[in-house]
Coordinates of C-alpha atoms and ligand atoms in Angstrom, one line a residue:
X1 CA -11.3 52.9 11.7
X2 CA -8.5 52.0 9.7
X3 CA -8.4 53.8 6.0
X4 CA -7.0 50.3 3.6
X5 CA -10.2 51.0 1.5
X6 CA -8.4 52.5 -1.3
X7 CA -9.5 56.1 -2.2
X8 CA -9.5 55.6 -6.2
X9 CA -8.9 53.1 -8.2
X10 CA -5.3 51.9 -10.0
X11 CA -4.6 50.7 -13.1
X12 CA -5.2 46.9 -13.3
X13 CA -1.7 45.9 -15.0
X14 CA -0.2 47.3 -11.5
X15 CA -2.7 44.7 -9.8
X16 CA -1.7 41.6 -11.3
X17 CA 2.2 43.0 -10.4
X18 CA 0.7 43.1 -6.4
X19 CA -1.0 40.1 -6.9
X20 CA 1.6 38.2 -8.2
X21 CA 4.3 39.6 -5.6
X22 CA 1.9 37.7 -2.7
X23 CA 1.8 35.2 -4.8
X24 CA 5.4 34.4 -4.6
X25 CA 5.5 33.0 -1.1
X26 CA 2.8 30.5 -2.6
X27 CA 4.1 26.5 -2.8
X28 CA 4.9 25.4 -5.8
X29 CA 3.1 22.9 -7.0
X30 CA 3.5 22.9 -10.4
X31 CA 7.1 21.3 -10.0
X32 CA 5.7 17.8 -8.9
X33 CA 7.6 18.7 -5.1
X34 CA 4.0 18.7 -3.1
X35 CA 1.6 16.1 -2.1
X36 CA -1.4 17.5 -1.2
X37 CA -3.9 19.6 -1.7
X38 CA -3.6 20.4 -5.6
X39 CA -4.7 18.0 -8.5
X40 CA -3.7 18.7 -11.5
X41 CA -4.0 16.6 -15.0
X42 CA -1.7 17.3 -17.9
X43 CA -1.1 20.4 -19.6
X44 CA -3.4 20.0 -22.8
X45 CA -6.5 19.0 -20.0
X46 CA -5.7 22.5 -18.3
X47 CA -6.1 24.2 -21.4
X48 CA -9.6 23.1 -21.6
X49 CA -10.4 23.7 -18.1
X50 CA -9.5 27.5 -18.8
X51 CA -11.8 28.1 -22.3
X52 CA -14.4 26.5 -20.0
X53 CA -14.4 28.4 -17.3
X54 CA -14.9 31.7 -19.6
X55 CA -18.1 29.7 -20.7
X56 CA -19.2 30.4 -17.1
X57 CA -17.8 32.8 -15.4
X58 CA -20.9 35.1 -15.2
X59 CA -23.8 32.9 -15.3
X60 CA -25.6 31.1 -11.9
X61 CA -26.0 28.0 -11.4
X62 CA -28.8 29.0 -8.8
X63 CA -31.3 29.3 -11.3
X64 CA -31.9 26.4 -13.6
X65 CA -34.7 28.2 -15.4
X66 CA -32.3 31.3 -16.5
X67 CA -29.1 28.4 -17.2
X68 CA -30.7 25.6 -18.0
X69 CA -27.2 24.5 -19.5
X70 CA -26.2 24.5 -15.9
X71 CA -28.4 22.4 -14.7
X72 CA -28.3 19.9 -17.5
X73 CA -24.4 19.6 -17.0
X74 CA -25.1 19.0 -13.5
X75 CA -27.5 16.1 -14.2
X76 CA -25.1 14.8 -16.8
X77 CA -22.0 14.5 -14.3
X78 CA -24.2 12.9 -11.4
X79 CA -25.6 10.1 -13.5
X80 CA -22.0 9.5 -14.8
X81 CA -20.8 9.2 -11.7
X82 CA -24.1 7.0 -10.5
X83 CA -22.9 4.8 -13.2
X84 CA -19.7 4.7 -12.2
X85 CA -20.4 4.0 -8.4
X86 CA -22.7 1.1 -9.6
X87 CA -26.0 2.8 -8.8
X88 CA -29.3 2.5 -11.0
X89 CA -31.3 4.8 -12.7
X90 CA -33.4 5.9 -9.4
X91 CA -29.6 7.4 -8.3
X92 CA -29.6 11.0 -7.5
X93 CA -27.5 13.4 -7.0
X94 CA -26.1 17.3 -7.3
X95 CA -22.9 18.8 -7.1
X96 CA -22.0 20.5 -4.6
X97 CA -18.7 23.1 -4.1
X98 CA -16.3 20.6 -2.0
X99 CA -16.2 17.5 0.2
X100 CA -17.6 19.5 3.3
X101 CA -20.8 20.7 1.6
X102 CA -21.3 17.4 0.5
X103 CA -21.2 15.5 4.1
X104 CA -23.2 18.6 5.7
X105 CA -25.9 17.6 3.0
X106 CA -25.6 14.1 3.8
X107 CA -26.1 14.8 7.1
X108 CA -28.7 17.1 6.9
X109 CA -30.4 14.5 4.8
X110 CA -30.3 11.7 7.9
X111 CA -31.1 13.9 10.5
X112 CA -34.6 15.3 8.0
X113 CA -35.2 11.6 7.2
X114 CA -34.9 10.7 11.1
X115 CA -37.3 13.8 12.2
X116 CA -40.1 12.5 9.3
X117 CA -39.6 8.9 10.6
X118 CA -40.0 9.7 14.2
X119 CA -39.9 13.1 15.5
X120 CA -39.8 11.6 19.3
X121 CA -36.2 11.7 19.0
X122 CA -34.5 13.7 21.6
X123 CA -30.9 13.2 21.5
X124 CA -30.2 11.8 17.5
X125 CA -26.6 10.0 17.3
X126 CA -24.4 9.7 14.5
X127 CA -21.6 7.3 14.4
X128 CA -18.5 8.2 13.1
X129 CA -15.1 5.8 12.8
X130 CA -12.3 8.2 14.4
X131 CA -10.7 8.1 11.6
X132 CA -13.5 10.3 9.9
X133 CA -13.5 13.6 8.3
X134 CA -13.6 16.3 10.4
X135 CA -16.5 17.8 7.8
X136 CA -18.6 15.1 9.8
X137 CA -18.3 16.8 13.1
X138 CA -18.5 20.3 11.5
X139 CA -21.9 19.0 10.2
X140 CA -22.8 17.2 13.8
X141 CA -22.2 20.7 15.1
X142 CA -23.9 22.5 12.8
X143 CA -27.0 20.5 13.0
X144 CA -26.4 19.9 16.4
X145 CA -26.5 16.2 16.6
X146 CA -24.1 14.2 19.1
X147 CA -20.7 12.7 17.6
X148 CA -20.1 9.0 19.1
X149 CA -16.8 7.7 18.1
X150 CA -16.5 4.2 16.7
X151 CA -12.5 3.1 17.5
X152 CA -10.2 1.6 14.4
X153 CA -8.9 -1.5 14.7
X154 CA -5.0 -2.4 14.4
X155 CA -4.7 -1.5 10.5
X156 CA -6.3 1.7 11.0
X157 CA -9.9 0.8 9.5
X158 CA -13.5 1.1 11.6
X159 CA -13.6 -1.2 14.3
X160 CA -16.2 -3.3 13.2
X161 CA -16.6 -5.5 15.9
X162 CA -17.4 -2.5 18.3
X163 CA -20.0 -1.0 16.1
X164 CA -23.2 -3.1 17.4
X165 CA -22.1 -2.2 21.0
X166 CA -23.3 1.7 19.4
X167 CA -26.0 1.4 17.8
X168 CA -29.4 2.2 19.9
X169 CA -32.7 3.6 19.3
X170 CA -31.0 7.4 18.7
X171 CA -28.5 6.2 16.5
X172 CA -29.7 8.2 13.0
X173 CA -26.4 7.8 10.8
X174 CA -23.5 5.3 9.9
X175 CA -20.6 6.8 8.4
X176 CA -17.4 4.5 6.6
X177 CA -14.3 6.3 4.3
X178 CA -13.4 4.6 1.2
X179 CA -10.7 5.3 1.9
X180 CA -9.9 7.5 4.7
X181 CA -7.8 10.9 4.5
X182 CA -5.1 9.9 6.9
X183 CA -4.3 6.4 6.6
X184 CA -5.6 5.3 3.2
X185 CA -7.2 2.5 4.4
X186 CA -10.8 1.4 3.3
X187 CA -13.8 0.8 6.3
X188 CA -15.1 -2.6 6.6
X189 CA -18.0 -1.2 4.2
X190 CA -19.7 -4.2 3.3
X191 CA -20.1 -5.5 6.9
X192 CA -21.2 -2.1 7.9
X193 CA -23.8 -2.1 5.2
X194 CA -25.1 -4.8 6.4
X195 CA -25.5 -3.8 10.1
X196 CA -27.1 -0.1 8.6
X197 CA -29.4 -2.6 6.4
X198 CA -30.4 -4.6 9.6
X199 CA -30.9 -1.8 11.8
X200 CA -32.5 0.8 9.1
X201 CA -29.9 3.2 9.9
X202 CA -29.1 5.8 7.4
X203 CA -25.2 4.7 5.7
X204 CA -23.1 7.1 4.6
X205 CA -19.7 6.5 2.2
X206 CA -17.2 9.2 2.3
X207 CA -15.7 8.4 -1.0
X208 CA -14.4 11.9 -1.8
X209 CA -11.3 11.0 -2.6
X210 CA -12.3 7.2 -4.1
X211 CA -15.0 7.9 -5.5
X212 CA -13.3 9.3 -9.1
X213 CA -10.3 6.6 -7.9
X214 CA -11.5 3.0 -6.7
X215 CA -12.9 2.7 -9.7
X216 CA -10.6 3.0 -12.2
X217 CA -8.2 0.7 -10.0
X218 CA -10.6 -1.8 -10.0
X219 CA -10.5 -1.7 -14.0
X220 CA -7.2 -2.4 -14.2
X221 CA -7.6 -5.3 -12.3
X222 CA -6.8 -4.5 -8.6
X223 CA -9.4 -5.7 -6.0
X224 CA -11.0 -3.2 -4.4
X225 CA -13.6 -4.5 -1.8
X226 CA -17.5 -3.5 -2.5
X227 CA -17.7 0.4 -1.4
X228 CA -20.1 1.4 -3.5
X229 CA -24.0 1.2 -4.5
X230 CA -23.6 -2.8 -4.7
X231 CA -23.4 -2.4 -1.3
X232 CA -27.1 -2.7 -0.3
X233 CA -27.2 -0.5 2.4
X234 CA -25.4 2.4 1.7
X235 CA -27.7 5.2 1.5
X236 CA -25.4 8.4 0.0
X237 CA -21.9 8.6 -1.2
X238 CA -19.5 11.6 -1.7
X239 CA -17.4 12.0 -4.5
X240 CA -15.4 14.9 -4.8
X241 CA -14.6 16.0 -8.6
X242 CA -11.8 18.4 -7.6
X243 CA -9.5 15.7 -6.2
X244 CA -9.0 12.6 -8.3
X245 CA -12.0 13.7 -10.8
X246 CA -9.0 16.2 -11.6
X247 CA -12.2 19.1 -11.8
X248 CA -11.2 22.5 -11.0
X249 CA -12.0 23.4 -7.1
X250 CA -15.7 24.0 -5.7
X251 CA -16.7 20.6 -7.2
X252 CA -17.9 17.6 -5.3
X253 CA -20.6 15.4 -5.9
X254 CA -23.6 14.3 -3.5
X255 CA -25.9 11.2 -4.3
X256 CA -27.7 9.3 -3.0
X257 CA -29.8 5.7 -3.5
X258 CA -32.8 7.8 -4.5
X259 CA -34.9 10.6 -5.6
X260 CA -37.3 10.3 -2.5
X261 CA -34.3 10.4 -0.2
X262 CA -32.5 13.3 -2.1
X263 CA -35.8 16.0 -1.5
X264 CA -35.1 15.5 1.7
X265 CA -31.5 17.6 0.9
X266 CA -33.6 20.5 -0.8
X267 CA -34.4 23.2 0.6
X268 CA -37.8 25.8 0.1
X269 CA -39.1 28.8 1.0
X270 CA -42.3 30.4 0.0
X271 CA -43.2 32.2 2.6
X272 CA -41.6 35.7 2.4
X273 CA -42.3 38.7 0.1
X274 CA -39.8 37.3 -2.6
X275 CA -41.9 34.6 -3.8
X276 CA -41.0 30.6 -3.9
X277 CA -37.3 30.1 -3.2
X278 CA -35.8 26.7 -4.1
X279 CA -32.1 25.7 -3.8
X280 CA -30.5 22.1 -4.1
X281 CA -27.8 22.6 -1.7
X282 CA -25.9 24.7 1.4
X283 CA -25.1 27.6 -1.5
X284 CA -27.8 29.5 -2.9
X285 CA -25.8 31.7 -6.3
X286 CA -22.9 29.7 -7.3
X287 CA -20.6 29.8 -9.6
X288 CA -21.7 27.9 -13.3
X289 CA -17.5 27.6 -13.8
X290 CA -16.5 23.9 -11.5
X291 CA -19.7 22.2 -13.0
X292 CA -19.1 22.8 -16.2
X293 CA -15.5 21.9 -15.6
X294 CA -16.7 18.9 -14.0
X295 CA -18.5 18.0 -17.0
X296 CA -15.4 18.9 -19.4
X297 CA -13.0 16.6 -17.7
X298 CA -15.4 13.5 -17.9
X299 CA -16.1 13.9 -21.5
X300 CA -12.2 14.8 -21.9
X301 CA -10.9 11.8 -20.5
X302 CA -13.5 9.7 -20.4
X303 CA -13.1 5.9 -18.7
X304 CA -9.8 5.2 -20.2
X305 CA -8.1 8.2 -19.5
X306 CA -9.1 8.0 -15.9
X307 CA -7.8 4.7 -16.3
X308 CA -4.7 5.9 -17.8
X309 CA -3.9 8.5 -15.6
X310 CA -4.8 6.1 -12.2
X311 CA -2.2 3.6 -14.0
X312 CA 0.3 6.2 -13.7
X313 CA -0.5 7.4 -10.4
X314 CA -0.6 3.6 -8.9
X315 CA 3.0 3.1 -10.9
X316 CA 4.4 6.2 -8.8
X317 CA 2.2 5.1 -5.3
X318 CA 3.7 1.5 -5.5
X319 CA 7.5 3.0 -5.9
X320 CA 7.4 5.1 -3.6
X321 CA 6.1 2.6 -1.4
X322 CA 8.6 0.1 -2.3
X323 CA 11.3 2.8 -1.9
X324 CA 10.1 4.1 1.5
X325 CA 9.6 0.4 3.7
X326 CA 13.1 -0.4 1.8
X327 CA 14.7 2.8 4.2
X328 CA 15.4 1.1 7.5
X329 CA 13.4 2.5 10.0
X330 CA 10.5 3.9 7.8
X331 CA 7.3 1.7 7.7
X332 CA 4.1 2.1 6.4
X333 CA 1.0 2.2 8.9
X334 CA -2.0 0.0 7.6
X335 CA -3.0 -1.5 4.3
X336 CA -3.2 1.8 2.2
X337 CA -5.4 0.7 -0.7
X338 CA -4.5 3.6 -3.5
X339 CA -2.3 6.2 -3.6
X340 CA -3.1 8.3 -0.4
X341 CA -0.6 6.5 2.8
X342 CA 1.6 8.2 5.6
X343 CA 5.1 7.1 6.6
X344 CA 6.3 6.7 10.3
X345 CA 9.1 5.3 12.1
X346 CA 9.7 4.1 15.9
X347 CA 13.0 5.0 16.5
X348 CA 13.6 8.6 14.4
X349 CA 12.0 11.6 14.3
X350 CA 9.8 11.6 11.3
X351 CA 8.9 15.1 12.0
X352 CA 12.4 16.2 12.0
X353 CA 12.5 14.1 8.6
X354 CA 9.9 15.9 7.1
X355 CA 12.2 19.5 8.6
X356 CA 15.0 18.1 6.8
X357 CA 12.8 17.4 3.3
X358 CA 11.1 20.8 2.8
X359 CA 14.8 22.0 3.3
X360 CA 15.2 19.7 0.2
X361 CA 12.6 22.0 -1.8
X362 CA 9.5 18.6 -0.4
X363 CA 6.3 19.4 0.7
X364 CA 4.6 16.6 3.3
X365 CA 1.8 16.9 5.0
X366 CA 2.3 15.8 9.1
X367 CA -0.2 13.2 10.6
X368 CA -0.2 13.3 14.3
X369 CA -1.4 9.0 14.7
X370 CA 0.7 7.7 14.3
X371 CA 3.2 10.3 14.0
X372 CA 4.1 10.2 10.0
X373 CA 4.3 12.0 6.8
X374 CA 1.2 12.0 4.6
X375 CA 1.1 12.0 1.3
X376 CA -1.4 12.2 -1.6
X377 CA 0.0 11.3 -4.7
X378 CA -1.1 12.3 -8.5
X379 CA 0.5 11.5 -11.6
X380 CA 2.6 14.8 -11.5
X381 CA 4.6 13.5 -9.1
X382 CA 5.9 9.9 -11.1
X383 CA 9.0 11.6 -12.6
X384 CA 10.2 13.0 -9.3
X385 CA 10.2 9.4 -7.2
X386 CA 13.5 8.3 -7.7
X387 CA 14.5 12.3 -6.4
X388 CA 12.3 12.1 -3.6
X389 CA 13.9 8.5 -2.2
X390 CA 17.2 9.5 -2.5
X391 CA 16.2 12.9 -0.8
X392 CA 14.3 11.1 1.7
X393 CA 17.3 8.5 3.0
X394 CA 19.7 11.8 3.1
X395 CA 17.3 13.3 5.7
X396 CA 16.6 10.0 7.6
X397 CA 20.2 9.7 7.7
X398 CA 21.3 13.1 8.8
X399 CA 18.2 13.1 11.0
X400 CA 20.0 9.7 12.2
X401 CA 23.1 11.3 12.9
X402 CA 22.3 14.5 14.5
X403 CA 24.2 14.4 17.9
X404 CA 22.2 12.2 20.4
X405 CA 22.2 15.2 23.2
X406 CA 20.8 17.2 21.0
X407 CA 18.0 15.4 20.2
X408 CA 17.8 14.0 24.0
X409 CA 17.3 18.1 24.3
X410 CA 14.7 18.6 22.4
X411 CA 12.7 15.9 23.4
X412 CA 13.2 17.5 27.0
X413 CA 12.5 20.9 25.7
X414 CA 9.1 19.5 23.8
X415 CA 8.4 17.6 27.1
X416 CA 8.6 20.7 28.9
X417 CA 6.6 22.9 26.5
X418 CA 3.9 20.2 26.3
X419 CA 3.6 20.6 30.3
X420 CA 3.6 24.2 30.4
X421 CA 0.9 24.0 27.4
X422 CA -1.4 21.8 29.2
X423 CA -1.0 23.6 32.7
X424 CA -1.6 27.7 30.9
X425 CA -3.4 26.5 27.7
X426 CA -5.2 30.0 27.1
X427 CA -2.0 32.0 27.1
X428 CA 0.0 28.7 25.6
X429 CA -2.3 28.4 22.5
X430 CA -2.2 31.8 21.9
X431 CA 1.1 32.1 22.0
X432 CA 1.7 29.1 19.6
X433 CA -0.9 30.0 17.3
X434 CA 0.5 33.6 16.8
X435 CA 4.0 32.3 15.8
X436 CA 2.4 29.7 13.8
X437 CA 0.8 32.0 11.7
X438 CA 3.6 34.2 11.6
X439 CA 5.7 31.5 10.1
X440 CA 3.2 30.7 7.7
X441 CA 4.1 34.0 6.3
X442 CA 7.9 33.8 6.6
X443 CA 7.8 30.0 5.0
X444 CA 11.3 29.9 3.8
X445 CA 13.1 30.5 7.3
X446 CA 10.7 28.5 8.9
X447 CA 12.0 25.2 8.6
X448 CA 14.5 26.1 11.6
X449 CA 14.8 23.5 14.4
X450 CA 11.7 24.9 15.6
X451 CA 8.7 23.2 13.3
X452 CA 9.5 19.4 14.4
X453 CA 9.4 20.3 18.1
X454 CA 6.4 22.2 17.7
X455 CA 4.5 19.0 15.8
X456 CA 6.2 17.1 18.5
X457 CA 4.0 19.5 20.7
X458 CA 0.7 19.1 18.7
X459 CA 1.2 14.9 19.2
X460 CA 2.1 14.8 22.6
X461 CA -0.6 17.0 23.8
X462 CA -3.2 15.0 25.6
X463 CA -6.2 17.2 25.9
X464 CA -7.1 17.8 22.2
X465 CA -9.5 20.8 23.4
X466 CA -6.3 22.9 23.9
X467 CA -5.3 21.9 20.4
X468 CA -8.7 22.9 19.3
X469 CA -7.9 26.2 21.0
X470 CA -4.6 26.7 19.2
X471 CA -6.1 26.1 15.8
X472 CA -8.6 28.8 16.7
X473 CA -6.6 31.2 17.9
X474 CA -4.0 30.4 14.8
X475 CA -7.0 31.1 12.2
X476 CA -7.7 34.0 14.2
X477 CA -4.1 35.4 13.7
X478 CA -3.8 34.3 10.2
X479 CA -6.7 36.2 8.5
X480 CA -5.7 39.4 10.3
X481 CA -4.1 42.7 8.1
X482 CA -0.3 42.7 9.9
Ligands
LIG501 C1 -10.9 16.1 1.2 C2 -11.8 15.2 1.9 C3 -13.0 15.6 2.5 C4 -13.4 17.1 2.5 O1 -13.4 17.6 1.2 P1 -13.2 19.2 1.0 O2 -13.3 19.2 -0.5 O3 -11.9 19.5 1.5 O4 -14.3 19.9 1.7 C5 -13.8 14.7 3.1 N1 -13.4 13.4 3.2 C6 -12.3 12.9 2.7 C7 -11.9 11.5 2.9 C8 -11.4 13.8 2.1 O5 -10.2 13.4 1.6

């Protein structure tokens, strides 16, 4: 038994110092440098995000009868947002705390539907375009339902000409992106529709990061094909409010076509010595603070300053674009509708690239197909374009440059280590997940030669059950006390 738990207590100036001190080897952010995983609108927006959450940072939003506020907010946000997605007044909805919960729910919604329908199903299928979320095959394996994979076509979308081929009498679910994480790129979702609407097939949008996006675009006069309720089949549609709704984080909204098909999300219990038990979604107590956040922002901005700040971040997407297919060698993969794309190139390293730009103070996200550099883009990150391109040729160019045996080396040496992964994947992974996480925690000196061979590694391995492996054993080092 180890003794961390500490003994008595300290004085809590001298644990915001501790705090902070970890803190430091956090990314920054703020400083418009990173692309991914942190939404932030302007300064005056935060302000109001912060009085808020003191509004709620006690109260549950499990019980509507104790916080009816709560659950009015809540109702408030997912009729906006039905509004927005085109939907009609029999649009239902709930907020849930992220993407993920909202796709489980959706899920779990199909597959209750499906058992009511015709419990004689054995073996229920859910369709997913590989370019899909992984919270859909989280949920598959959670509610143990079988993934089949529908292929993309050549600009990265769902394959629609292979998806009748799918379909058959276990077939419970139909899933499209609008747009998709990796690539940007929007499902064929009206065509889909119609197949889920032929073949009464539950149809799912994963809008969470169009949903509080498409919109606005389409109001400043881009086209933006149907992805939402006007879409006749489409059945549910996640939104999430902490990404482009600029909410705070825990936010994300569920709806779906109807009220009838949203019971089928709720949960009950009566049965036990507690009395009735009723929750909405996955999370029973939860926190009152991202709804009424939620609910802050919409009122704050309101359509035109979603429409304002999507102007802004469409000005930055399209120059960065433009400055990224005008480096030779760097092309853009697909038809990236808004202001989420990924950069490759055939004939450099882009991983090496992306070594070369966090030396430059960048922070990129890596997509393994094809092998680019992701990014998500907000409005924080306009000002720092014209840094970022001139950043950006410096590394392709020294990338370029770097002495051809050297790089014939590495390629040999990634070769080799791929082999060596595949033939001893247990000891391998575990290897490779234990310095992974250990240069999590040593960022700064990690960009060494090391971290584009290694995602040189993570693409060329074949077997993606070993990389499965190395993730786990990587999480497993990670959350450990060193
Ligand atoms: C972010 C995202 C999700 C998952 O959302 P979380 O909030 O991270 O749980 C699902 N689908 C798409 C397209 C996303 O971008």
């Amino acid at each position: 038994m180890n003794d961390i738990f500490p003994e008595s207590g300290r004085p809590g100036r001298e644990i915001l110092d501790d705090i902070r001190r970890m803190k430091q080897s956090d990314s920054r952010w703020d400083e418009g440098r990173m692309f991914a995983f942190v939404y932030t609108p302007g300064p005056e927006a935060v302000e109001l995000m912060l009085e808020t959450s003191k509004l709620y940072f006690f109260e549950n939003a499990l019980s509507p009868s104790y916080f009816p506020s709560l659950a009015w907010l809540e109702s408030e946000v997912v009729a906006m947002a039905a509004g927005l997605l085109h939907g009609n007044s029999q649009v239902a909805g709930n907020i849930t705390s992220g993407g993920t919960e909202s796709i489980l729910m959706a899920v779990k919604t199909a597959r209750d539907l499906a058992f009511r329908k015709n419990t004689g199903i054995p073996d229920m299928e859910i369709i997913l375009p590989w370019s899909a979320h992984p919270a859909f095959h989280k949920a598959a394996q959670i509610l143990s339902l079988k993934a089949i994979t529908l292929p993309l076509d050549s600009d990265y979308r769902a394959d629609i000409s292979l998806l009748p081929g799918l379909i058959n009498k276990n077939t419970i679910m139909m899933v499209g992106s609008a747009p998709s994480y990796a690539h940007g790129v929007i499902d064929p979702i009206m065509e889909m529709g119609n197949l889920a609407e032929k073949h009464r097939i539950y149809f799912h949008v994963d809008a969470c990061l169009g949903g509080f996006f498409l919109p606005f675009m389409e109001k400043l006069g881009y086209t933006i094909p149907n992805f939402d309720f006007r879409v006749r089949g489409v059945t549910s549609i996640s939104a999430d409010l902490h990404k482009y709704g600029y909410g705070a984080k825990g936010a994300s909204l569920i709806l779906y076509r109807n009220r009838s098909i949203r019971k089928a999300q709720f949960f009950a219990h009566s049965d036990w010595p507690g009395g009735p038990y009723g929750s909405t979604t996955l999370s029973g107590s939860r926190s009152g603070v991202p709804i009424a956040i939620a609910w802050a922002m919409l009122n704050y901005y309101g359509m035109s300053g979603y429409v304002e700040l999507t102007r802004k971040t469409m000005e930055a997407a399209e120059k960065f674009k433009k400055g990224i297919s005008a480096i030779e060698g760097l092309e853009i993969p697909g038809n990236p509708t808004m202001s989420v794309f990924s950069f490759t190139s055939d004939d450099i390293d882009i991983f090496g690239v992306n070594q070369e730009l966090r030396r430059r103070g960048w922070c990129l996200d890596s997509i393994m197909v094809p092998r680019a550099l992701h990014f998500i883009l907000t409005c924080r990150n306009l000002e720092h374009v014209d840094e970022f391109l001139a950043d950006l040729e410096q590394a392709v160019a020294t990338v370029r440059s770097r002495d051809s045996s050297r790089q014939g080396s590495s390629v040999i040496g990634q070769r080799f280590l791929t082999m060596i992964l595949n033939g001893f994947p247990k000891f391998i992974t575990r290897v490779m997940g234990m310095s992974a996480a250990r240069s999590v925690f040593k960022k700064h000196s990690a960009s060494g030669p090391g971290e584009a061979v290694f995602y040189g590694i993570l693409a060329s391995v074949d077997d993606k059950t070993n990389l499965d492996r190395l993730v786990r054993n990587y999480l497993d080092r990670i959350y450990m006390k060193r």
